[in-house]
Amino acid sequence: KYLVAAASTVEQLGGPLKAKLIVPSAPLTPEDVVGVLKGRGWEADIVKQADVSALIPTSSDGLMKCVDGRPSDHSAMDGPKALGGVYSIATNRGVTDIEGLKKICEEVKKCGSVPSCHGDEHAHPAPMGCGFFKLWSQSKLEGIPAPKFDSEEGQKAILEAGGVYECLAGSHEEKVVYINFVEGTTLAPNGDDQAFVVDAWMTGTYNLDVPKYLVAAASTVEQLGGPLKAKLIVPN
């Protein structure tokens, strides 16, 4: 009824009888992601959630933490895994200032996770132990402007906004990259069987640019010398 009224109005007013119908772009599918990764020289295949026994539900106490597979000094590993923790949202949206970062932390809390960032035992300063932040700060992520703050200033802002800083132990020994499309689930880090974990479903929670996010994830793994092998976890 509404569209008939619209057409009739244009006709009676002598308007142009020419229309362009704008529709949403088709959502990116796991099959699309496999194709993109293989085009970058990766091995990639799709697995069902039932075949990934380590998959666990997320909780409101869990950290939105980095995809890094090394063991943490924090116990709340049942939150979504994202590039650099809350930095994942900032980079995707082009947020480069401290106030914008703090607003993202508040958003993450409202969405049911604990905002976080991390460092490790080797870096100086310690928060530069996050490889994703390091690449971001050095303008090595294509199409993503570098932050106007350093790693210690970012850490301080996240803590002031009610977030958490975690320290990761040991060296990178990830064997695979899990890209998880099963909403409300994640994998906890396992120091004896390390893997990068990218909870792709959280792009919907925060209305992120999915292709931009997944390209940033692939580029990060490649630049850090990680395994070019991915398993995409999809619902049963």
PDB file of C-alpha atoms in Angstrom:
ATOM      1  CA  LYS A   1       0.000   0.000   0.000  1.00  0.00           C
ATOM      2  CA  TYR A   2       2.827   2.376   0.926  1.00  0.00           C
ATOM      3  CA  LEU A   3       4.809   1.753  -2.267  1.00  0.00           C
ATOM      4  CA  VAL A   4       1.690   2.044  -4.470  1.00  0.00           C
ATOM      5  CA  ALA A   5       0.993   5.411  -2.843  1.00  0.00           C
ATOM      6  CA  ALA A   6       4.578   6.470  -3.506  1.00  0.00           C
ATOM      7  CA  ALA A   7       4.375   5.456  -7.173  1.00  0.00           C
ATOM      8  CA  SER A   8       1.004   7.151  -7.620  1.00  0.00           C
ATOM      9  CA  THR A   9       2.309  10.357  -6.060  1.00  0.00           C
ATOM     10  CA  VAL A  10       5.280  10.535  -8.435  1.00  0.00           C
ATOM     11  CA  GLU A  11       3.045   9.788 -11.446  1.00  0.00           C
ATOM     12  CA  GLN A  12       0.441  12.405 -10.587  1.00  0.00           C
ATOM     13  CA  LEU A  13       3.115  15.011  -9.947  1.00  0.00           C
ATOM     14  CA  GLY A  14       4.671  14.342 -13.340  1.00  0.00           C
ATOM     15  CA  GLY A  15       7.848  12.964 -11.843  1.00  0.00           C
ATOM     16  CA  PRO A  16      10.350  10.617 -13.541  1.00  0.00           C
ATOM     17  CA  LEU A  17       9.036   7.095 -14.107  1.00  0.00           C
ATOM     18  CA  LYS A  18      12.457   5.679 -13.378  1.00  0.00           C
ATOM     19  CA  ALA A  19      13.386   3.866 -10.169  1.00  0.00           C
ATOM     20  CA  LYS A  20      16.524   2.382  -8.619  1.00  0.00           C
ATOM     21  CA  LEU A  21      15.893  -0.170  -5.853  1.00  0.00           C
ATOM     22  CA  ILE A  22      18.716  -0.226  -3.294  1.00  0.00           C
ATOM     23  CA  VAL A  23      19.155  -3.528  -1.448  1.00  0.00           C
ATOM     24  CA  PRO A  24      21.640  -4.636   1.230  1.00  0.00           C
ATOM     25  CA  SER A  25      24.848  -6.272   0.097  1.00  0.00           C
ATOM     26  CA  ALA A  26      24.843 -10.017   0.468  1.00  0.00           C
ATOM     27  CA  PRO A  27      26.414 -10.996   3.796  1.00  0.00           C
ATOM     28  CA  LEU A  28      29.870 -12.484   3.726  1.00  0.00           C
ATOM     29  CA  THR A  29      29.607 -16.267   4.079  1.00  0.00           C
ATOM     30  CA  PRO A  30      32.138 -18.713   5.523  1.00  0.00           C
ATOM     31  CA  GLU A  31      32.584 -20.036   1.999  1.00  0.00           C
ATOM     32  CA  ASP A  32      33.496 -16.519   0.852  1.00  0.00           C
ATOM     33  CA  VAL A  33      36.080 -16.285   3.641  1.00  0.00           C
ATOM     34  CA  VAL A  34      37.611 -19.625   2.637  1.00  0.00           C
ATOM     35  CA  GLY A  35      37.962 -18.320  -0.916  1.00  0.00           C
ATOM     36  CA  VAL A  36      39.633 -15.097   0.220  1.00  0.00           C
ATOM     37  CA  LEU A  37      42.070 -16.929   2.488  1.00  0.00           C
ATOM     38  CA  LYS A  38      43.010 -19.443  -0.190  1.00  0.00           C
ATOM     39  CA  GLY A  39      43.612 -16.507  -2.508  1.00  0.00           C
ATOM     40  CA  ARG A  40      46.157 -15.224   0.039  1.00  0.00           C
ATOM     41  CA  GLY A  41      47.937 -18.587   0.087  1.00  0.00           C
ATOM     42  CA  TRP A  42      46.246 -20.064   3.172  1.00  0.00           C
ATOM     43  CA  GLU A  43      44.870 -23.520   3.817  1.00  0.00           C
ATOM     44  CA  ALA A  44      41.259 -23.169   5.004  1.00  0.00           C
ATOM     45  CA  ASP A  45      38.313 -25.434   5.616  1.00  0.00           C
ATOM     46  CA  ILE A  46      34.918 -25.354   7.333  1.00  0.00           C
ATOM     47  CA  VAL A  47      34.042 -27.468  10.385  1.00  0.00           C
ATOM     48  CA  LYS A  48      30.803 -27.858  12.349  1.00  0.00           C
ATOM     49  CA  GLN A  49      30.606 -26.720  15.954  1.00  0.00           C
ATOM     50  CA  ALA A  50      29.850 -30.283  17.063  1.00  0.00           C
ATOM     51  CA  ASP A  51      33.297 -31.270  15.828  1.00  0.00           C
ATOM     52  CA  VAL A  52      35.074 -28.697  18.011  1.00  0.00           C
ATOM     53  CA  SER A  53      34.874 -30.089  21.533  1.00  0.00           C
ATOM     54  CA  ALA A  54      36.781 -27.149  23.070  1.00  0.00           C
ATOM     55  CA  LEU A  55      34.045 -24.648  22.115  1.00  0.00           C
ATOM     56  CA  ILE A  56      32.514 -23.057  25.240  1.00  0.00           C
ATOM     57  CA  PRO A  57      29.719 -20.514  25.870  1.00  0.00           C
ATOM     58  CA  THR A  58      30.763 -16.946  26.611  1.00  0.00           C
ATOM     59  CA  SER A  59      29.827 -15.271  29.896  1.00  0.00           C
ATOM     60  CA  SER A  60      29.450 -11.694  31.135  1.00  0.00           C
ATOM     61  CA  ASP A  61      32.527 -12.188  33.341  1.00  0.00           C
ATOM     62  CA  GLY A  62      34.721 -13.075  30.372  1.00  0.00           C
ATOM     63  CA  LEU A  63      37.281 -10.721  28.898  1.00  0.00           C
ATOM     64  CA  MET A  64      36.940  -9.405  25.390  1.00  0.00           C
ATOM     65  CA  LYS A  65      40.545 -10.408  24.894  1.00  0.00           C
ATOM     66  CA  CYS A  66      43.072 -10.678  22.124  1.00  0.00           C
ATOM     67  CA  VAL A  67      43.103 -13.579  19.663  1.00  0.00           C
ATOM     68  CA  ASP A  68      46.622 -14.415  20.919  1.00  0.00           C
ATOM     69  CA  GLY A  69      46.932 -18.101  21.809  1.00  0.00           C
ATOM     70  CA  ARG A  70      49.425 -17.798  24.658  1.00  0.00           C
ATOM     71  CA  PRO A  71      48.372 -18.531  28.273  1.00  0.00           C
ATOM     72  CA  SER A  72      47.186 -15.597  30.390  1.00  0.00           C
ATOM     73  CA  ASP A  73      47.606 -14.559  34.011  1.00  0.00           C
ATOM     74  CA  HIS A  74      43.849 -13.869  34.095  1.00  0.00           C
ATOM     75  CA  SER A  75      41.251 -16.604  34.597  1.00  0.00           C
ATOM     76  CA  ALA A  76      38.225 -15.159  32.736  1.00  0.00           C
ATOM     77  CA  MET A  77      38.920 -16.697  29.345  1.00  0.00           C
ATOM     78  CA  ASP A  78      35.245 -17.230  28.409  1.00  0.00           C
ATOM     79  CA  GLY A  79      34.793 -13.898  26.636  1.00  0.00           C
ATOM     80  CA  PRO A  80      34.928 -13.204  22.886  1.00  0.00           C
ATOM     81  CA  LYS A  81      38.360 -13.208  21.257  1.00  0.00           C
ATOM     82  CA  ALA A  82      39.061 -10.142  19.127  1.00  0.00           C
ATOM     83  CA  LEU A  83      42.087  -8.485  17.528  1.00  0.00           C
ATOM     84  CA  GLY A  84      43.935  -6.806  20.377  1.00  0.00           C
ATOM     85  CA  GLY A  85      40.853  -7.011  22.606  1.00  0.00           C
ATOM     86  CA  VAL A  86      38.979  -3.687  22.507  1.00  0.00           C
ATOM     87  CA  TYR A  87      41.475  -2.357  19.950  1.00  0.00           C
ATOM     88  CA  SER A  88      39.626  -4.518  17.403  1.00  0.00           C
ATOM     89  CA  ILE A  89      36.616  -2.192  17.532  1.00  0.00           C
ATOM     90  CA  ALA A  90      38.720   0.972  17.491  1.00  0.00           C
ATOM     91  CA  THR A  91      40.667  -0.055  14.388  1.00  0.00           C
ATOM     92  CA  ASN A  92      37.550  -1.144  12.514  1.00  0.00           C
ATOM     93  CA  ARG A  93      35.793   2.168  13.202  1.00  0.00           C
ATOM     94  CA  GLY A  94      38.807   4.425  12.729  1.00  0.00           C
ATOM     95  CA  VAL A  95      38.902   5.492  16.382  1.00  0.00           C
ATOM     96  CA  THR A  96      42.371   6.799  17.203  1.00  0.00           C
ATOM     97  CA  ASP A  97      41.936   8.898  20.372  1.00  0.00           C
ATOM     98  CA  ILE A  98      41.783   8.057  24.079  1.00  0.00           C
ATOM     99  CA  GLU A  99      38.253   9.366  24.624  1.00  0.00           C
ATOM    100  CA  GLY A 100      36.968   7.257  21.763  1.00  0.00           C
ATOM    101  CA  LEU A 101      38.727   4.230  23.241  1.00  0.00           C
ATOM    102  CA  LYS A 102      37.066   4.804  26.615  1.00  0.00           C
ATOM    103  CA  LYS A 103      33.645   5.025  24.944  1.00  0.00           C
ATOM    104  CA  ILE A 104      34.281   1.692  23.269  1.00  0.00           C
ATOM    105  CA  CYS A 105      35.100   0.188  26.684  1.00  0.00           C
ATOM    106  CA  GLU A 106      31.730   1.398  27.993  1.00  0.00           C
ATOM    107  CA  GLU A 107      29.998  -0.114  24.958  1.00  0.00           C
ATOM    108  CA  VAL A 108      31.733  -3.454  25.511  1.00  0.00           C
ATOM    109  CA  LYS A 109      30.547  -3.519  29.134  1.00  0.00           C
ATOM    110  CA  LYS A 110      26.977  -2.771  28.054  1.00  0.00           C
ATOM    111  CA  CYS A 111      27.168  -5.608  25.534  1.00  0.00           C
ATOM    112  CA  GLY A 112      28.109  -8.069  28.266  1.00  0.00           C
ATOM    113  CA  SER A 113      31.896  -8.432  28.192  1.00  0.00           C
ATOM    114  CA  VAL A 114      34.875  -7.083  30.116  1.00  0.00           C
ATOM    115  CA  PRO A 115      37.070  -4.791  27.980  1.00  0.00           C
ATOM    116  CA  SER A 116      40.763  -5.660  27.944  1.00  0.00           C
ATOM    117  CA  CYS A 117      44.171  -5.314  26.366  1.00  0.00           C
ATOM    118  CA  HIS A 118      47.366  -7.235  27.008  1.00  0.00           C
ATOM    119  CA  GLY A 119      51.121  -7.298  27.018  1.00  0.00           C
ATOM    120  CA  ASP A 120      53.672  -9.996  27.696  1.00  0.00           C
ATOM    121  CA  GLU A 121      56.812 -10.799  29.668  1.00  0.00           C
ATOM    122  CA  HIS A 122      59.226  -9.870  26.883  1.00  0.00           C
ATOM    123  CA  ALA A 123      58.207  -6.480  25.477  1.00  0.00           C
ATOM    124  CA  HIS A 124      59.426  -3.083  26.679  1.00  0.00           C
ATOM    125  CA  PRO A 125      57.141  -1.443  27.511  1.00  0.00           C
ATOM    126  CA  ALA A 126      55.120  -4.532  28.384  1.00  0.00           C
ATOM    127  CA  PRO A 127      51.844  -3.512  26.614  1.00  0.00           C
ATOM    128  CA  MET A 128      53.732  -3.539  23.302  1.00  0.00           C
ATOM    129  CA  GLY A 129      53.678  -7.320  23.701  1.00  0.00           C
ATOM    130  CA  CYS A 130      50.396  -7.220  21.798  1.00  0.00           C
ATOM    131  CA  GLY A 131      51.431  -7.817  18.198  1.00  0.00           C
ATOM    132  CA  PHE A 132      48.192  -6.361  16.852  1.00  0.00           C
ATOM    133  CA  PHE A 133      48.668  -3.085  18.724  1.00  0.00           C
ATOM    134  CA  LYS A 134      52.282  -2.962  17.583  1.00  0.00           C
ATOM    135  CA  LEU A 135      51.275  -3.302  13.924  1.00  0.00           C
ATOM    136  CA  TRP A 136      48.511  -0.719  14.394  1.00  0.00           C
ATOM    137  CA  SER A 137      50.842   1.793  16.069  1.00  0.00           C
ATOM    138  CA  GLN A 138      53.381   1.361  13.263  1.00  0.00           C
ATOM    139  CA  SER A 139      50.760   1.953  10.521  1.00  0.00           C
ATOM    140  CA  LYS A 140      51.230  -1.577   9.176  1.00  0.00           C
ATOM    141  CA  LEU A 141      47.506  -2.375   8.865  1.00  0.00           C
ATOM    142  CA  GLU A 142      46.374  -1.283   5.408  1.00  0.00           C
ATOM    143  CA  GLY A 143      43.616   1.332   5.391  1.00  0.00           C
ATOM    144  CA  ILE A 144      43.654   1.699   9.188  1.00  0.00           C
ATOM    145  CA  PRO A 145      45.040   4.952  10.662  1.00  0.00           C
ATOM    146  CA  ALA A 146      47.503   4.609  13.544  1.00  0.00           C
ATOM    147  CA  PRO A 147      46.412   5.536  17.092  1.00  0.00           C
ATOM    148  CA  LYS A 148      47.276   8.910  18.596  1.00  0.00           C
ATOM    149  CA  PHE A 149      48.282   7.185  21.842  1.00  0.00           C
ATOM    150  CA  ASP A 150      50.987   4.709  22.773  1.00  0.00           C
ATOM    151  CA  SER A 151      50.576   1.270  24.348  1.00  0.00           C
ATOM    152  CA  GLU A 152      50.919   2.514  27.929  1.00  0.00           C
ATOM    153  CA  GLU A 153      48.410   5.309  27.401  1.00  0.00           C
ATOM    154  CA  GLY A 154      45.991   2.799  25.877  1.00  0.00           C
ATOM    155  CA  GLN A 155      46.465   0.438  28.812  1.00  0.00           C
ATOM    156  CA  LYS A 156      45.822   3.264  31.294  1.00  0.00           C
ATOM    157  CA  ALA A 157      42.654   4.375  29.482  1.00  0.00           C
ATOM    158  CA  ILE A 158      41.230   0.844  29.407  1.00  0.00           C
ATOM    159  CA  LEU A 159      41.915   0.382  33.125  1.00  0.00           C
ATOM    160  CA  GLU A 160      40.338   3.765  33.924  1.00  0.00           C
ATOM    161  CA  ALA A 161      37.253   2.719  31.958  1.00  0.00           C
ATOM    162  CA  GLY A 162      36.816  -0.384  34.110  1.00  0.00           C
ATOM    163  CA  GLY A 163      38.725  -2.777  31.882  1.00  0.00           C
ATOM    164  CA  VAL A 164      41.466  -5.312  32.511  1.00  0.00           C
ATOM    165  CA  TYR A 165      45.110  -5.642  31.512  1.00  0.00           C
ATOM    166  CA  GLU A 166      46.417  -9.192  31.174  1.00  0.00           C
ATOM    167  CA  CYS A 167      49.962 -10.447  30.801  1.00  0.00           C
ATOM    168  CA  LEU A 168      50.610 -13.383  28.476  1.00  0.00           C
ATOM    169  CA  ALA A 169      53.377 -15.887  29.080  1.00  0.00           C
ATOM    170  CA  GLY A 170      55.795 -17.681  26.823  1.00  0.00           C
ATOM    171  CA  SER A 171      56.325 -17.504  23.081  1.00  0.00           C
ATOM    172  CA  HIS A 172      53.974 -17.863  20.133  1.00  0.00           C
ATOM    173  CA  GLU A 173      53.430 -21.505  19.155  1.00  0.00           C
ATOM    174  CA  GLU A 174      50.027 -21.258  17.447  1.00  0.00           C
ATOM    175  CA  LYS A 175      49.363 -24.069  14.984  1.00  0.00           C
ATOM    176  CA  VAL A 176      46.053 -22.932  13.501  1.00  0.00           C
ATOM    177  CA  VAL A 177      43.671 -19.978  13.297  1.00  0.00           C
ATOM    178  CA  TYR A 178      40.085 -20.665  14.373  1.00  0.00           C
ATOM    179  CA  ILE A 179      37.531 -18.289  12.844  1.00  0.00           C
ATOM    180  CA  ASN A 180      34.371 -18.839  14.842  1.00  0.00           C
ATOM    181  CA  PHE A 181      30.917 -18.009  13.451  1.00  0.00           C
ATOM    182  CA  VAL A 182      28.921 -19.672  16.270  1.00  0.00           C
ATOM    183  CA  GLU A 183      27.376 -16.787  18.199  1.00  0.00           C
ATOM    184  CA  GLY A 184      27.902 -16.695  21.965  1.00  0.00           C
ATOM    185  CA  THR A 185      30.766 -19.193  21.950  1.00  0.00           C
ATOM    186  CA  THR A 186      34.561 -19.096  22.048  1.00  0.00           C
ATOM    187  CA  LEU A 187      37.656 -21.179  22.732  1.00  0.00           C
ATOM    188  CA  ALA A 188      39.864 -20.632  25.765  1.00  0.00           C
ATOM    189  CA  PRO A 189      43.640 -20.406  25.256  1.00  0.00           C
ATOM    190  CA  ASN A 190      45.497 -23.661  25.735  1.00  0.00           C
ATOM    191  CA  GLY A 191      49.206 -23.232  26.359  1.00  0.00           C
ATOM    192  CA  ASP A 192      49.867 -26.842  25.354  1.00  0.00           C
ATOM    193  CA  ASP A 193      47.980 -26.557  22.059  1.00  0.00           C
ATOM    194  CA  GLN A 194      48.073 -22.914  21.015  1.00  0.00           C
ATOM    195  CA  ALA A 195      45.749 -21.436  18.407  1.00  0.00           C
ATOM    196  CA  PHE A 196      44.698 -17.978  17.327  1.00  0.00           C
ATOM    197  CA  VAL A 197      40.955 -17.571  17.972  1.00  0.00           C
ATOM    198  CA  VAL A 198      38.953 -15.006  15.999  1.00  0.00           C
ATOM    199  CA  ASP A 199      35.323 -14.909  17.154  1.00  0.00           C
ATOM    200  CA  ALA A 200      33.933 -13.505  13.907  1.00  0.00           C
ATOM    201  CA  TRP A 201      30.352 -13.485  15.231  1.00  0.00           C
ATOM    202  CA  MET A 202      31.154 -10.487  17.450  1.00  0.00           C
ATOM    203  CA  THR A 203      31.329  -8.286  14.338  1.00  0.00           C
ATOM    204  CA  GLY A 204      27.531  -8.429  14.358  1.00  0.00           C
ATOM    205  CA  THR A 205      27.318  -7.469  18.032  1.00  0.00           C
ATOM    206  CA  TYR A 206      29.326  -4.298  17.391  1.00  0.00           C
ATOM    207  CA  ASN A 207      28.155  -3.635  13.818  1.00  0.00           C
ATOM    208  CA  LEU A 208      31.665  -3.866  12.401  1.00  0.00           C
ATOM    209  CA  ASP A 209      32.789  -3.943   8.776  1.00  0.00           C
ATOM    210  CA  VAL A 210      33.199  -7.715   8.391  1.00  0.00           C
ATOM    211  CA  PRO A 211      35.501  -7.846   5.329  1.00  0.00           C
ATOM    212  CA  LYS A 212      37.734  -5.123   6.824  1.00  0.00           C
ATOM    213  CA  TYR A 213      37.875  -7.000  10.127  1.00  0.00           C
ATOM    214  CA  LEU A 214      38.746 -10.377   8.636  1.00  0.00           C
ATOM    215  CA  VAL A 215      41.350  -8.904   6.261  1.00  0.00           C
ATOM    216  CA  ALA A 216      42.963  -7.198   9.279  1.00  0.00           C
ATOM    217  CA  ALA A 217      42.961 -10.546  11.090  1.00  0.00           C
ATOM    218  CA  ALA A 218      44.598 -12.347   8.166  1.00  0.00           C
ATOM    219  CA  SER A 219      47.158  -9.575   7.694  1.00  0.00           C
ATOM    220  CA  THR A 220      48.033  -9.638  11.396  1.00  0.00           C
ATOM    221  CA  VAL A 221      48.691 -13.384  11.404  1.00  0.00           C
ATOM    222  CA  GLU A 222      50.745 -13.095   8.205  1.00  0.00           C
ATOM    223  CA  GLN A 223      52.888 -10.207   9.465  1.00  0.00           C
ATOM    224  CA  LEU A 224      53.499 -11.926  12.797  1.00  0.00           C
ATOM    225  CA  GLY A 225      54.661 -15.091  11.046  1.00  0.00           C
ATOM    226  CA  GLY A 226      51.699 -17.149  12.244  1.00  0.00           C
ATOM    227  CA  PRO A 227      50.284 -20.307  10.673  1.00  0.00           C
ATOM    228  CA  LEU A 228      48.515 -19.785   7.334  1.00  0.00           C
ATOM    229  CA  LYS A 229      46.009 -22.462   8.229  1.00  0.00           C
ATOM    230  CA  ALA A 230      42.415 -21.705   9.229  1.00  0.00           C
ATOM    231  CA  LYS A 231      39.438 -23.670  10.451  1.00  0.00           C
ATOM    232  CA  LEU A 232      36.114 -21.846  10.145  1.00  0.00           C
ATOM    233  CA  ILE A 233      33.652 -23.019  12.790  1.00  0.00           C
ATOM    234  CA  VAL A 234      30.003 -22.815  11.729  1.00  0.00           C
ATOM    235  CA  PRO A 235      26.742 -23.744  13.513  1.00  0.00           C
ATOM    236  CA  ASN A 236      25.552 -27.348  13.234  1.00  0.00           C
TER     237      ASN A 236
END
